[in-house]
Every structure is written in C-alpha cells, then in structure tokens.
Coordinates of C-alpha atoms in Angstrom, one line a residue:
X1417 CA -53.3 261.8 -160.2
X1418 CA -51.6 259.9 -162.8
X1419 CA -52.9 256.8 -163.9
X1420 CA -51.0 253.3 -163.2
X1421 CA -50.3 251.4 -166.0
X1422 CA -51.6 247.8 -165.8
X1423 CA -49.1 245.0 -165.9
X1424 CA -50.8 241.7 -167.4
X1425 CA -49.1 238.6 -165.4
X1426 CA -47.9 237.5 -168.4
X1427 CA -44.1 237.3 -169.4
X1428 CA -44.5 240.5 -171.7
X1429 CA -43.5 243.8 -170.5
X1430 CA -46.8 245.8 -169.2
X1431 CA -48.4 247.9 -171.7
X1432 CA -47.9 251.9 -170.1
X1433 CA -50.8 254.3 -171.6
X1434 CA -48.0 257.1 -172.5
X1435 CA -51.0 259.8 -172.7
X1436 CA -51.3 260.4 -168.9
X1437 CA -47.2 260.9 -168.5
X1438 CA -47.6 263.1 -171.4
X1439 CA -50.4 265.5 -170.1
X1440 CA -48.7 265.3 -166.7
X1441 CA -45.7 266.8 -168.0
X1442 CA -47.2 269.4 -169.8
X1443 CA -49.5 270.5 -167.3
X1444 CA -48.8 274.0 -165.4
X1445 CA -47.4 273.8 -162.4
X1446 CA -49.5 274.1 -159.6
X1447 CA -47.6 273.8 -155.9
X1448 CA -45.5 271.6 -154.8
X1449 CA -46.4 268.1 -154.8
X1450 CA -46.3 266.3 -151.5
X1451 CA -42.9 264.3 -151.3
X1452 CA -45.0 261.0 -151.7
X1453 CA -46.7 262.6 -155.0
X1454 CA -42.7 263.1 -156.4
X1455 CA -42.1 259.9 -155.7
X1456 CA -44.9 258.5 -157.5
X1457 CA -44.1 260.5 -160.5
X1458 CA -40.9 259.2 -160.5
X1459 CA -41.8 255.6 -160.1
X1460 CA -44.1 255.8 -162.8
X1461 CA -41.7 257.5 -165.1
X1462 CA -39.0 254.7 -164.3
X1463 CA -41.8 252.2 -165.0
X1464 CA -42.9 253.6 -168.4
X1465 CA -39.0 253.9 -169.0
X1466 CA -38.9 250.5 -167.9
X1467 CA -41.8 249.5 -170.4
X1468 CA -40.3 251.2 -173.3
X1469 CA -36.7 249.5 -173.0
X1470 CA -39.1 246.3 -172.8
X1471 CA -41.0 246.7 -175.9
X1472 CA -37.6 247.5 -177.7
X1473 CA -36.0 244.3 -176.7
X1474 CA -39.2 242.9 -177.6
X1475 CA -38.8 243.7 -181.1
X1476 CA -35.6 243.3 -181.5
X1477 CA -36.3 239.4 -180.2
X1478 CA -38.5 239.2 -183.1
X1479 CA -35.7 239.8 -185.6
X1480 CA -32.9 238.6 -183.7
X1481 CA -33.9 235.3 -182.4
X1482 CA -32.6 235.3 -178.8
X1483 CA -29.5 232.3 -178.4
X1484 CA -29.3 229.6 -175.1
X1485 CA -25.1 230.3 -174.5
X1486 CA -25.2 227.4 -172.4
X1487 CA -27.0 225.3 -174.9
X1488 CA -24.5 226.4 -177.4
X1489 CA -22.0 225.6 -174.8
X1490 CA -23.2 222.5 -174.3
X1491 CA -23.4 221.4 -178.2
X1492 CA -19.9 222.4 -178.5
X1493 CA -18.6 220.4 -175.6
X1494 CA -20.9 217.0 -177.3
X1495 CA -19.6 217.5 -181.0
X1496 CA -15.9 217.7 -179.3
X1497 CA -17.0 214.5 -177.2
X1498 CA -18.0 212.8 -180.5
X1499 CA -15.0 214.2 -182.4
X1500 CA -12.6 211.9 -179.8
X1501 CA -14.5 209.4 -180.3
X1502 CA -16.2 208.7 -176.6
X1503 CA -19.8 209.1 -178.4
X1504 CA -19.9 208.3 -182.0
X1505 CA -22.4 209.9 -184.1
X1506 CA -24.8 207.4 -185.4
X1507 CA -26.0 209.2 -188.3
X1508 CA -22.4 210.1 -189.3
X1509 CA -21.9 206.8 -189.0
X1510 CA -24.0 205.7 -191.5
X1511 CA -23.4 208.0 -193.9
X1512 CA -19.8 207.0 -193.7
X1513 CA -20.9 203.1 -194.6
X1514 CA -22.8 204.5 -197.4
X1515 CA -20.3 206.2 -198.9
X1516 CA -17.7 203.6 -198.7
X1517 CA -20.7 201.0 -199.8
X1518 CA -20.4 203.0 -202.7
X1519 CA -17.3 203.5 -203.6
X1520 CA -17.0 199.6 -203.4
X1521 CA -20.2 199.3 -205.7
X1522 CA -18.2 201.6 -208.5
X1523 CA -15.1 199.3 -208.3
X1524 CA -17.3 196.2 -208.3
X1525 CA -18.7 198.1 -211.5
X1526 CA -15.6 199.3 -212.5
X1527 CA -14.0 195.6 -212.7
X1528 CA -16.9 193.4 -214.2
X1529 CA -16.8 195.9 -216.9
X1530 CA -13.2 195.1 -217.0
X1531 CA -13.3 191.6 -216.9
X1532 CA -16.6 191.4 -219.4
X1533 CA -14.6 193.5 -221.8
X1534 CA -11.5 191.1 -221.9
X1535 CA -13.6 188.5 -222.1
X1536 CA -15.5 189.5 -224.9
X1537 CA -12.5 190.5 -226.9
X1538 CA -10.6 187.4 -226.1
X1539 CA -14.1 185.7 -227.4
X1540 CA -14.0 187.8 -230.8
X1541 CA -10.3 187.0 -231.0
X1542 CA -10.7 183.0 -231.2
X1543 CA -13.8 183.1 -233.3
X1544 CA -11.3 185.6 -235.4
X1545 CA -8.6 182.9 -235.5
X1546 CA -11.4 180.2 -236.1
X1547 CA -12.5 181.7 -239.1
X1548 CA -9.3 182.6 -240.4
X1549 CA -8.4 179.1 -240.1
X1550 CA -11.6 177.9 -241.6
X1551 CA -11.1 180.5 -244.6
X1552 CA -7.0 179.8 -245.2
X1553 CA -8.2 175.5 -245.3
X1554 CA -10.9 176.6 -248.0
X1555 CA -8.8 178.3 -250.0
X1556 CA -5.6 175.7 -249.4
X1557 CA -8.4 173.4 -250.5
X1558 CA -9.8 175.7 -253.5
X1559 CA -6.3 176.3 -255.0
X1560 CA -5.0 172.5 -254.4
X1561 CA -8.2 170.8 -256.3
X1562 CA -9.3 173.9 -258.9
X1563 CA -5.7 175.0 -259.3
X1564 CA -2.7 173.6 -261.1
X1565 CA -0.3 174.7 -258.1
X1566 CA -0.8 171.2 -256.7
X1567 CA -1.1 168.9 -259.8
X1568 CA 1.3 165.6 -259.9
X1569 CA 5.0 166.1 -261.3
X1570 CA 6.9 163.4 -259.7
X1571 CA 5.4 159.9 -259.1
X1572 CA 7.4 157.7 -256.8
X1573 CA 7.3 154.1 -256.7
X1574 CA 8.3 152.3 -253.4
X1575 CA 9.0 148.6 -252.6
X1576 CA 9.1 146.7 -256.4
X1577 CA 11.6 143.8 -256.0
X1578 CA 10.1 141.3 -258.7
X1579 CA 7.6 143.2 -260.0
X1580 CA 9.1 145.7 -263.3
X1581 CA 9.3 149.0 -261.2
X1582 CA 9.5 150.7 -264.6
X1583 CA 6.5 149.3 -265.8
X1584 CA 4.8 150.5 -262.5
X1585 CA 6.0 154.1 -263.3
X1586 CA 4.3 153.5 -266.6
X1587 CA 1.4 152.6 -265.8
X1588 CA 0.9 155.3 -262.9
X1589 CA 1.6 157.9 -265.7
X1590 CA -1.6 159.1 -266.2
X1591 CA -2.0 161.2 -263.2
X1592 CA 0.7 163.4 -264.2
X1593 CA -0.8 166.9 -264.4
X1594 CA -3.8 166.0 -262.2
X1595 CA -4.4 167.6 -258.6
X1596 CA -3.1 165.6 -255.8
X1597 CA -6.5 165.8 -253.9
X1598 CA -8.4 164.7 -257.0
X1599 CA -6.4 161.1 -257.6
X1600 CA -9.0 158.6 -256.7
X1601 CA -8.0 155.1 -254.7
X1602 CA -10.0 153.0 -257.0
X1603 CA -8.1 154.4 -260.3
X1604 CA -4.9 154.2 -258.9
X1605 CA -6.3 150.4 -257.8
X1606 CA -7.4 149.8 -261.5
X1607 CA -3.8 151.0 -262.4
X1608 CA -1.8 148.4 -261.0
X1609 CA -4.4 145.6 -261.1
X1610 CA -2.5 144.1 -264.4
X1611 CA 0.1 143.2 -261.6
X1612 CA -0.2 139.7 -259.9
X1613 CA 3.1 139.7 -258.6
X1614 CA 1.4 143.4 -255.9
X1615 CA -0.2 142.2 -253.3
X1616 CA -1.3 145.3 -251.7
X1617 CA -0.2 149.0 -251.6
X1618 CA -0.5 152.3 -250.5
X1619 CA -1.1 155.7 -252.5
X1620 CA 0.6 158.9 -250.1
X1621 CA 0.2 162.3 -251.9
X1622 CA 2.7 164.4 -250.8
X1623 CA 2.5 168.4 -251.7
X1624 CA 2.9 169.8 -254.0
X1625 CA 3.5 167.7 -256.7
X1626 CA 4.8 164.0 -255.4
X1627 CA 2.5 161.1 -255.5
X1628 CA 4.2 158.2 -253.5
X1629 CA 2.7 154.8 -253.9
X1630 CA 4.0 151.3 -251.8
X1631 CA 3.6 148.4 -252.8
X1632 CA 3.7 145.0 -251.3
X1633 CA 4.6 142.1 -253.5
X1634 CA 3.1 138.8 -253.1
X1635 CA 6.1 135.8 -251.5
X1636 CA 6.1 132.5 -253.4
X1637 CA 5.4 130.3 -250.6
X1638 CA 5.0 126.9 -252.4
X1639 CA 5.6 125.3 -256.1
X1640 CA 4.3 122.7 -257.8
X1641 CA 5.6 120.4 -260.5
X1642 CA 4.3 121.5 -264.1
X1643 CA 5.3 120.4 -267.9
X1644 CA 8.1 123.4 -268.4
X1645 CA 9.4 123.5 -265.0
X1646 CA 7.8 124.6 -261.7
X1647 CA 5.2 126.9 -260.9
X1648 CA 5.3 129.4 -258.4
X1649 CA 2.3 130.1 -256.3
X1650 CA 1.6 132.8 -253.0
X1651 CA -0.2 131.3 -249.6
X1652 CA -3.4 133.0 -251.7
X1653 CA -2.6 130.2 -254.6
X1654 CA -2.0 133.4 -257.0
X1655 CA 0.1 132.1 -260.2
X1656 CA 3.2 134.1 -259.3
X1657 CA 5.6 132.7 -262.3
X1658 CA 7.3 129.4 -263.5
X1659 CA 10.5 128.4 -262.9
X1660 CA 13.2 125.9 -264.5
X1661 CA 13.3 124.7 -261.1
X1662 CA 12.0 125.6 -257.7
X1663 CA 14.3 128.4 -255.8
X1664 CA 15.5 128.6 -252.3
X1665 CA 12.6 128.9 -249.8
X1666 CA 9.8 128.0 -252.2
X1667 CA 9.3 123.9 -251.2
X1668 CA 8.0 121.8 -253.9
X1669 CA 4.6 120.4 -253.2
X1670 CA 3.3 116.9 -253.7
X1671 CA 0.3 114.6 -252.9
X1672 CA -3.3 117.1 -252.1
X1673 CA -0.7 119.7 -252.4
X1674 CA -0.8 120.2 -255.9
X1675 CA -4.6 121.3 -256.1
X1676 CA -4.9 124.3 -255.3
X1677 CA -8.6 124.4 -254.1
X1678 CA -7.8 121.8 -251.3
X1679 CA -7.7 122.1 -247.6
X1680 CA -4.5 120.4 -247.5
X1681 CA -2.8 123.2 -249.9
X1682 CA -4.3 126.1 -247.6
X1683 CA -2.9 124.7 -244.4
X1684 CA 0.8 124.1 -246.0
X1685 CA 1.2 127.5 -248.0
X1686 CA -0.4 129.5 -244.8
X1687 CA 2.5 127.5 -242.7
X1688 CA 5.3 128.3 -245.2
X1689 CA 4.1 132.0 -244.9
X1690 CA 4.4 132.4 -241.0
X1691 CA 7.2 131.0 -240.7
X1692 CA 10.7 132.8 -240.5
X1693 CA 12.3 133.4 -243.8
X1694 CA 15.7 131.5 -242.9
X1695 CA 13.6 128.5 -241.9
X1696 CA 11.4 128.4 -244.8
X1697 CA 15.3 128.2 -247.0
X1698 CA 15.8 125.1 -244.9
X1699 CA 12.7 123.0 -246.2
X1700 CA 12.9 121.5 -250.0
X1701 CA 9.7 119.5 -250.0
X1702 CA 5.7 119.7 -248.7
X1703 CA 3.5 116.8 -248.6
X1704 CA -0.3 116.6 -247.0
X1705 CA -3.2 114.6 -247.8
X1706 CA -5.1 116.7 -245.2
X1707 CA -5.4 119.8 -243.6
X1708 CA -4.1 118.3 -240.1
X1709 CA -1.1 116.2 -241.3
X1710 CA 1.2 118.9 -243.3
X1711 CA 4.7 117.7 -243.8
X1712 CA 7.8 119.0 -244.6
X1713 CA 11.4 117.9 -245.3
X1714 CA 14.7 119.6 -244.9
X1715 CA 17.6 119.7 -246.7
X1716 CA 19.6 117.9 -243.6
X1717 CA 17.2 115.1 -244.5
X1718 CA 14.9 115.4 -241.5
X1719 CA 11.2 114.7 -242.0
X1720 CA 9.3 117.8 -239.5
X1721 CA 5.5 116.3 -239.2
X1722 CA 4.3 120.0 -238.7
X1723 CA 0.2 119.3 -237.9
X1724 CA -2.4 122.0 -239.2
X1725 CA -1.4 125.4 -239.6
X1726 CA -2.5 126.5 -236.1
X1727 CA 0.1 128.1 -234.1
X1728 CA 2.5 128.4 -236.7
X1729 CA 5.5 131.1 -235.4
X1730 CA 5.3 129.1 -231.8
X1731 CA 6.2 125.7 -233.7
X1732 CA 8.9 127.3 -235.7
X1733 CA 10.6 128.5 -232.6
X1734 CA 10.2 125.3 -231.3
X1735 CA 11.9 123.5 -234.7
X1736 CA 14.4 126.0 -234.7
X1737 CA 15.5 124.9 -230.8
X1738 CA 15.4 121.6 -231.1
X1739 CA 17.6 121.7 -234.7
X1740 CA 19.7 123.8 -233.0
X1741 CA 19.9 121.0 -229.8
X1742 CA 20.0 117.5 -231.9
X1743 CA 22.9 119.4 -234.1
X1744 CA 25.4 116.9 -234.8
X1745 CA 23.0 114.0 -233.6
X1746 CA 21.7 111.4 -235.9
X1747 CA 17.9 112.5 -236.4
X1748 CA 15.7 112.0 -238.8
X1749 CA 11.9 112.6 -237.6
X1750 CA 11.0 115.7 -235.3
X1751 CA 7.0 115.9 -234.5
X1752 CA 5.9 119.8 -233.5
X1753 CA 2.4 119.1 -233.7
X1754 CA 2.1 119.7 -230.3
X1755 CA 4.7 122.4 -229.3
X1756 CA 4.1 121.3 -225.3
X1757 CA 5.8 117.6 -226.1
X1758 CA 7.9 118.0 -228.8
X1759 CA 9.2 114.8 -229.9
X1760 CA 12.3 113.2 -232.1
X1761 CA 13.0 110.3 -233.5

C-alpha cells in the first residue's frame, strides 16, 4: 500500500515522497484493486499532482515576488486623494518649500552680486574722477607756475583819481613775464609803497596773462595853514599834498587842530571822514581844543558844536534835518552833541 505523504501544518505545500507513486506505477499488475484501493490511488495521485503545482508556484514566488491587488488598489485611490488635494503629502510638501527656498536664495545671490558690482564700479568711478581732478589741478598748477603759458602780459590798474595812474603802471612793470601764481603780495606791496596818496589796494590775477590791481586813495579830510599855502592831510594825518588854498570839502583846521599828534585832531579828521561827502562841501572851518568839543562852521555861517567823534553818520543825518527844517530861518548855532535833543540857537 502506497505510502501517504506527510503534510507539515505549516503554510508550505506538503512534501510528497515521489518514489512510492513511481514504483506503484510500474509495478505488474496483480488483480483488481478493491474500489476503495482505486480511490486511494487516485487521491494520492491528485495529492502529489497537487504538491507538485505547489512547489512550482513556490518557486516561481521566489522570483516573482507575489503583489497585494488591493494594496495596490488602495495606494492608487490615496495618491489620487492627495493629487486633489483632500490629503496633502507632507514630504512633498517640504520638498516643494525647499526648492522654492532655493530658488529665492539664488535670486537673493543673484542681486547682492548685482548691487555689490554697481556699487563697486560706481566706487572706482568717483575715485576715477577724484584723481583725474587731483592730476588735471597739478598739472594746471605745474604749467601756470613752471611754464610761461601763464606769465603777466597785461597789468591793469583800477581806481587812481589823484594818484599818477601812469606812474602806477610803471612801477608794477616788473612783473611782466612772471607767472601769475608766483607774484608775491608783499612785492607788489613794496611796489606801490612810494605812493602816499594809496591807501590800500587789491592785487586780482586773472588768467592767463592779466594782473588787476585796485587801489584805494587816501581822502583829504582836513588842512592846515602852512608858509606856501595849505596842507592837505587824510583822517590818518598822512601829508597828502599842499595847496594854494584849501579846496571844497577839505575844512581848514585851527586851534589843537593843527598838531597832528593830538586828541583833538583825531576826533575832528575821524568826523570829517564819516560824514557824507556833500556835507563835508558845506563846512569851511574846524576848531577843537579837545577831543570832546569838535567844532565846525558852514559856509551859511552857522557854527555846528559837533561833540567827540562818537556816532558820527547818526549826527550828520540829524544836521542835515534840521538844515534842511531851519531853511530860510535866522540860525546861527545848532548843538548835535547829543542827537536825542538836538538844539538851535
């Protein structure tokens, strides 16, 4: 009797020993088998059948790896769910943020590079510009003082009334041919020292070859009574010139007023000098024996006590109003001393 193959319980197919079907097949046939003995055969062939398709689907799971349809089914449906949106996938997610994390990094990169660049070109640009205008001043400089392109051609002498303009010219000859930036203040100063009549100037050099000086020229202010004539003097007491007699606007001075050192001679001469021009033509006299009692006379014959020289432009416009008030009227004294209470005689 065959031998029945023994089925582990595990989940593998039983092992079938295939020797006993063998030598039962090839054995000679002997009678006829009971009915139950057929069926047994049968059975047992069915099972090893059974056992064989079972090892072959055995193998064929170890190189085919066997696949869940409803897992698969089941994937599909939750990538479709996260595709609409209902379940979003976190990891997806994230690597979405990282990727647009950096794609903002590169255009962060991408426009500080930018922005460094311009900046650093517009930096070499002005220090460019700065030394090119550092260089072009050197050599403006370089050719105007080692260079006869700027030397003196024209001199140019501005604001001689009394003083011998041409003998100005003359004496500011010298720096003909010399570089405008190498004239000196203290030559050109030396130059016109020989002048009393200048009392201050200004030297302008004007390229490329014009040297422009102004000059100021001292105002008689006062004369005194001398053996030829009259001489004229400034508010400084500089010797301006003599005279046959003394002109318009140039009072002559008497009493402490013809020395020259005094107090009395400062006070009048610095009055005369602040005072307008058409007033000072009014006045023919100055007399003072101090500093604080200055007095002059006009040509109408009216004697102006004036005081010190303090506040000298307000008492002249108060002179002038009152002259112009007391016109016609018989005055002879008008005290400005104090120009709150004028008062007239």
């Amino acid at each position: 009797m065959p031998a029945r193959a023994h089925v582990p319980e595990t989940g593998v197919s039983p092992t079938i020993d295939l020797s006993d079907v063998r030598a039962s097949r090839h054995a000679p046939p002997e009678q006829e088998a009971p009915d139950s003995a057929t069926r047994a055969e049968e059975d047992l062939q069915g099972r090893a059948s059974g056992a064989i398709d079972g090892a072959r689907a055995v193998r064929l799971s170890d190189e085919h790896p066997t696949v869940d349809l409803g897992s698969l089914d089941t994937r599909a449906r939750s990538g479709l769910d996260r595709f609409r949106g209902s379940e979003p996938d976190p990891v997806r997610e994230a690597e979405r943020r990282v990727a647009a994390a950096a794609r903002l990094r590169k255009r962060q990169a991408r426009r500080e590079r930018r922005r460094f660049s311009a900046e650093a070109r517009g930096r070499r640009r002005h220090w460019i510009i700065a030394f090119a205008a550092v260089g072009a001043l050197a050599l403006f400089v370089g050719a105007g003082v080692f260079t006869p392109l700027m030397a003196v051609k024209t001199v140019e002498v501005t604001g001689a009334e009394s003083v011998n303009a041409a003998d100005v010219h003359s004496a500011l000859e010298r720096f003909e041919g010399r570089p405008l930036a190498l004239i000196d203040d203290a030559e050109v100063h030396r130059a016109l020292e020989p002048f009393p009549l200048i009392q201050r100037y200004a030297v302008e050099r004007v390229p490329p070859h014009t040297l422009v000086v102004r000059i100021e020229e001292r105002v008689p202010v006062i004369s005194v009574a001398g053996a030829d004539g009259v001489e004229l003097y400034d508010a400084a007491g500089v010797l301006l010139g003599a005279a046959d007699a003394a002109p318009a606007g140039v009072p002559v001075g008497a009493g402490a007023l013809t020395d020259r050192g005094s107090a009395a001679f400062r006070s009048a001469s610095r009055a005369l000098r602040d005072m307008p021009a058409d007033l000072r033509a009014q006045i023919t006299s100055a007399s003072a024996s101090s500093a604080q009692d200055v007095t002059f006379t006009l040509a109408s014959g009216i004697t102006v006590l004036w005081g010190d020289a303090d506040e000298s432009r307000r008492k002249a416009v108060v002179l002038q109003a009152m002259l112009a008030s007391l016109a016609g009227q018989p005055v002879t004294r008008i005290d400005v001393s104090a120009t709150e209470a004028p008062v007239f005689e």
